[in-house]
Amino acid sequence: MTDRMNVESFNLDHTKVAAPYVRIADHKELPGGDVLIKYDVRFSQPNKGHLEMPAIHSIEHLTAEHMRNHTDKLIDFSPMGCQTGFYALMLGVEPEEFYGLLEQTLRDILDATEVPAANEVQCGWGANHSLNDAQQAVRSFLEHRSEWETVDA
């Protein structure tokens, strides 16, 4: 890999990271002075493991809803196509604050009794959810909280 690519994650050597972790994937200052910070929230080791789609879909719904109970600075929380984690796009939320918001939100998920908007009216594939699988993945991710800031293997 010699040429730099336009997509930041395509320039990340996925063989040299150790999931789970949280890292800044992008940091942009907008013309008006706002700062966007994109976090790579990696649950599974790339090319070694992945989350199943019902768990991913449910974590996406749960986090998108519950994190907004703690901050108005979440712009988006989206799954990675490789199914190993998520991207969180935040407005000016620096890492120390983000870790706290993420931990609080994941603990909310452990207490959840249902996946919000998991129905055909509010979701494009409302049947593709698993609260149990989402909670298992979140529990495992939280058990490794002390490792979130260590990205390199």
mmCIF file of C-alpha atoms in Angstrom:
data_model
loop_
_atom_site.group_PDB
_atom_site.id
_atom_site.type_symbol
_atom_site.label_atom_id
_atom_site.label_comp_id
_atom_site.label_asym_id
_atom_site.label_seq_id
_atom_site.Cartn_x
_atom_site.Cartn_y
_atom_site.Cartn_z
ATOM 1 C CA MET A 1 0.000 0.000 0.000
ATOM 2 C CA THR A 2 1.903 3.034 -1.240
ATOM 3 C CA ASP A 3 -0.665 5.518 -2.527
ATOM 4 C CA ARG A 4 -2.667 7.482 0.013
ATOM 5 C CA MET A 5 -6.401 6.979 -0.486
ATOM 6 C CA ASN A 6 -9.227 9.474 0.003
ATOM 7 C CA VAL A 7 -11.012 7.362 2.632
ATOM 8 C CA GLU A 8 -9.204 7.538 5.983
ATOM 9 C CA SER A 9 -9.975 3.971 7.014
ATOM 10 C CA PHE A 10 -8.507 2.646 3.743
ATOM 11 C CA ASN A 11 -5.173 4.062 4.931
ATOM 12 C CA LEU A 12 -5.416 2.309 8.309
ATOM 13 C CA ASP A 13 -3.449 -0.933 8.481
ATOM 14 C CA HIS A 14 -6.184 -3.169 9.852
ATOM 15 C CA THR A 15 -3.614 -5.867 10.669
ATOM 16 C CA LYS A 16 -1.920 -3.597 13.217
ATOM 17 C CA VAL A 17 -4.864 -2.648 15.414
ATOM 18 C CA ALA A 18 -6.179 -4.405 18.507
ATOM 19 C CA ALA A 19 -9.935 -4.207 19.007
ATOM 20 C CA PRO A 20 -11.831 -3.224 20.994
ATOM 21 C CA TYR A 21 -10.796 0.410 20.832
ATOM 22 C CA VAL A 22 -11.993 3.948 20.197
ATOM 23 C CA ARG A 23 -9.927 6.259 18.013
ATOM 24 C CA ILE A 24 -10.329 9.537 16.180
ATOM 25 C CA ALA A 25 -10.764 8.700 12.512
ATOM 26 C CA ASP A 26 -11.165 12.291 11.344
ATOM 27 C CA HIS A 27 -11.032 15.809 12.757
ATOM 28 C CA LYS A 28 -12.258 18.700 10.624
ATOM 29 C CA GLU A 29 -12.698 22.371 11.320
ATOM 30 C CA LEU A 30 -15.568 23.750 9.257
ATOM 31 C CA PRO A 31 -15.510 27.235 7.677
ATOM 32 C CA GLY A 32 -17.763 28.591 10.458
ATOM 33 C CA GLY A 33 -15.388 27.345 13.155
ATOM 34 C CA ASP A 34 -17.323 24.250 14.243
ATOM 35 C CA VAL A 35 -15.237 21.120 14.672
ATOM 36 C CA LEU A 36 -16.434 17.710 13.536
ATOM 37 C CA ILE A 37 -14.797 14.687 15.123
ATOM 38 C CA LYS A 38 -15.411 11.227 13.690
ATOM 39 C CA TYR A 39 -14.750 8.337 16.077
ATOM 40 C CA ASP A 40 -13.984 4.765 15.062
ATOM 41 C CA VAL A 41 -15.715 2.681 17.749
ATOM 42 C CA ARG A 42 -14.295 -0.770 17.015
ATOM 43 C CA PHE A 43 -16.024 -3.712 18.693
ATOM 44 C CA SER A 44 -14.384 -6.612 16.801
ATOM 45 C CA GLN A 45 -10.899 -7.360 15.543
ATOM 46 C CA PRO A 46 -10.805 -6.621 11.802
ATOM 47 C CA ASN A 47 -10.659 -9.720 9.605
ATOM 48 C CA LYS A 48 -10.877 -11.973 12.675
ATOM 49 C CA GLY A 49 -14.381 -11.369 13.967
ATOM 50 C CA HIS A 50 -17.503 -9.338 13.339
ATOM 51 C CA LEU A 51 -20.903 -8.526 14.751
ATOM 52 C CA GLU A 52 -23.989 -10.082 13.203
ATOM 53 C CA MET A 53 -26.383 -7.698 11.490
ATOM 54 C CA PRO A 54 -29.264 -7.913 14.016
ATOM 55 C CA ALA A 55 -26.823 -6.901 16.800
ATOM 56 C CA ILE A 56 -25.321 -4.098 14.698
ATOM 57 C CA HIS A 57 -28.725 -2.815 13.672
ATOM 58 C CA SER A 58 -29.958 -2.810 17.269
ATOM 59 C CA ILE A 59 -26.797 -1.139 18.641
ATOM 60 C CA GLU A 60 -27.184 1.519 15.965
ATOM 61 C CA HIS A 61 -30.811 2.238 16.938
ATOM 62 C CA LEU A 62 -30.144 2.094 20.667
ATOM 63 C CA THR A 63 -27.056 4.311 20.553
ATOM 64 C CA ALA A 64 -28.548 6.836 18.158
ATOM 65 C CA GLU A 65 -31.534 7.222 20.473
ATOM 66 C CA HIS A 66 -29.922 6.926 23.917
ATOM 67 C CA MET A 67 -26.786 9.002 23.311
ATOM 68 C CA ARG A 68 -29.026 11.920 22.380
ATOM 69 C CA ASN A 69 -30.417 11.753 25.927
ATOM 70 C CA HIS A 70 -26.930 12.771 27.120
ATOM 71 C CA THR A 71 -25.798 15.231 24.434
ATOM 72 C CA ASP A 72 -27.079 17.315 21.562
ATOM 73 C CA LYS A 73 -23.677 17.025 19.848
ATOM 74 C CA LEU A 74 -24.184 13.605 18.251
ATOM 75 C CA ILE A 75 -24.593 14.097 14.514
ATOM 76 C CA ASP A 76 -24.596 10.463 13.433
ATOM 77 C CA PHE A 77 -23.894 6.952 14.694
ATOM 78 C CA SER A 78 -23.465 4.510 11.817
ATOM 79 C CA PRO A 79 -22.340 0.908 11.399
ATOM 80 C CA MET A 80 -19.243 0.004 9.414
ATOM 81 C CA GLY A 81 -19.870 -2.112 6.349
ATOM 82 C CA CYS A 82 -17.263 -4.616 7.575
ATOM 83 C CA GLN A 83 -19.479 -5.228 10.621
ATOM 84 C CA THR A 84 -16.639 -4.679 13.105
ATOM 85 C CA GLY A 85 -17.841 -1.425 14.645
ATOM 86 C CA PHE A 86 -19.378 1.992 14.218
ATOM 87 C CA TYR A 87 -18.562 5.569 13.349
ATOM 88 C CA ALA A 88 -19.769 8.290 15.688
ATOM 89 C CA LEU A 89 -19.761 11.791 14.219
ATOM 90 C CA MET A 90 -19.696 14.407 16.961
ATOM 91 C CA LEU A 91 -19.787 18.201 17.029
ATOM 92 C CA GLY A 92 -16.736 19.337 18.996
ATOM 93 C CA VAL A 93 -16.733 16.483 21.499
ATOM 94 C CA GLU A 94 -13.140 15.705 22.462
ATOM 95 C CA PRO A 95 -12.067 12.164 23.437
ATOM 96 C CA GLU A 96 -12.353 12.370 27.229
ATOM 97 C CA GLU A 97 -15.922 13.650 26.961
ATOM 98 C CA PHE A 98 -16.752 11.164 24.222
ATOM 99 C CA TYR A 99 -15.551 8.176 26.262
ATOM 100 C CA GLY A 100 -17.888 9.197 29.067
ATOM 101 C CA LEU A 101 -20.851 9.711 26.734
ATOM 102 C CA LEU A 102 -20.204 6.381 25.053
ATOM 103 C CA GLU A 103 -19.892 4.513 28.339
ATOM 104 C CA GLN A 104 -23.068 6.119 29.699
ATOM 105 C CA THR A 105 -24.949 5.256 26.517
ATOM 106 C CA LEU A 106 -23.738 1.653 26.466
ATOM 107 C CA ARG A 107 -24.852 1.235 30.075
ATOM 108 C CA ASP A 108 -28.276 2.538 28.998
ATOM 109 C CA ILE A 109 -28.317 -0.202 26.356
ATOM 110 C CA LEU A 110 -27.683 -2.844 29.011
ATOM 111 C CA ASP A 111 -30.748 -1.534 30.871
ATOM 112 C CA ALA A 112 -32.953 -1.324 27.766
ATOM 113 C CA THR A 113 -36.033 -3.512 27.492
ATOM 114 C CA GLU A 114 -36.624 -2.912 23.784
ATOM 115 C CA VAL A 115 -34.942 -1.574 20.665
ATOM 116 C CA PRO A 116 -36.406 1.822 19.746
ATOM 117 C CA ALA A 117 -38.127 2.102 16.370
ATOM 118 C CA ALA A 118 -37.712 -1.632 15.629
ATOM 119 C CA ASN A 119 -40.839 -1.865 13.531
ATOM 120 C CA GLU A 120 -41.774 -1.585 9.880
ATOM 121 C CA VAL A 121 -43.223 1.905 10.239
ATOM 122 C CA GLN A 122 -40.060 3.498 11.675
ATOM 123 C CA CYS A 123 -37.351 1.243 10.224
ATOM 124 C CA GLY A 124 -36.448 -0.086 6.801
ATOM 125 C CA TRP A 125 -35.959 -3.629 8.142
ATOM 126 C CA GLY A 126 -37.778 -3.621 11.444
ATOM 127 C CA ALA A 127 -37.574 -7.395 11.917
ATOM 128 C CA ASN A 128 -33.763 -7.390 11.724
ATOM 129 C CA HIS A 129 -33.019 -6.664 15.382
ATOM 130 C CA SER A 130 -31.794 -8.506 18.457
ATOM 131 C CA LEU A 131 -31.740 -6.719 21.794
ATOM 132 C CA ASN A 132 -30.097 -9.747 23.413
ATOM 133 C CA ASP A 133 -27.264 -9.892 20.855
ATOM 134 C CA ALA A 134 -26.776 -6.122 21.077
ATOM 135 C CA GLN A 135 -26.552 -6.285 24.864
ATOM 136 C CA GLN A 136 -24.047 -9.165 24.709
ATOM 137 C CA ALA A 137 -21.798 -7.205 22.315
ATOM 138 C CA VAL A 138 -22.079 -4.043 24.412
ATOM 139 C CA ARG A 139 -21.349 -5.950 27.631
ATOM 140 C CA SER A 140 -18.175 -7.380 26.090
ATOM 141 C CA PHE A 141 -17.118 -3.959 24.784
ATOM 142 C CA LEU A 142 -17.648 -2.401 28.230
ATOM 143 C CA GLU A 143 -15.657 -5.181 29.905
ATOM 144 C CA HIS A 144 -12.678 -3.906 27.889
ATOM 145 C CA ARG A 145 -13.175 -0.238 28.839
ATOM 146 C CA SER A 146 -9.602 0.068 30.063
ATOM 147 C CA GLU A 147 -8.365 -0.861 26.556
ATOM 148 C CA TRP A 148 -10.414 1.636 24.522
ATOM 149 C CA GLU A 149 -7.535 4.083 24.141
ATOM 150 C CA THR A 150 -5.043 1.454 22.939
ATOM 151 C CA VAL A 151 -5.381 1.097 19.179
ATOM 152 C CA ASP A 152 -2.130 -0.567 18.103
ATOM 153 C CA ALA A 153 -1.598 -4.289 18.576
#
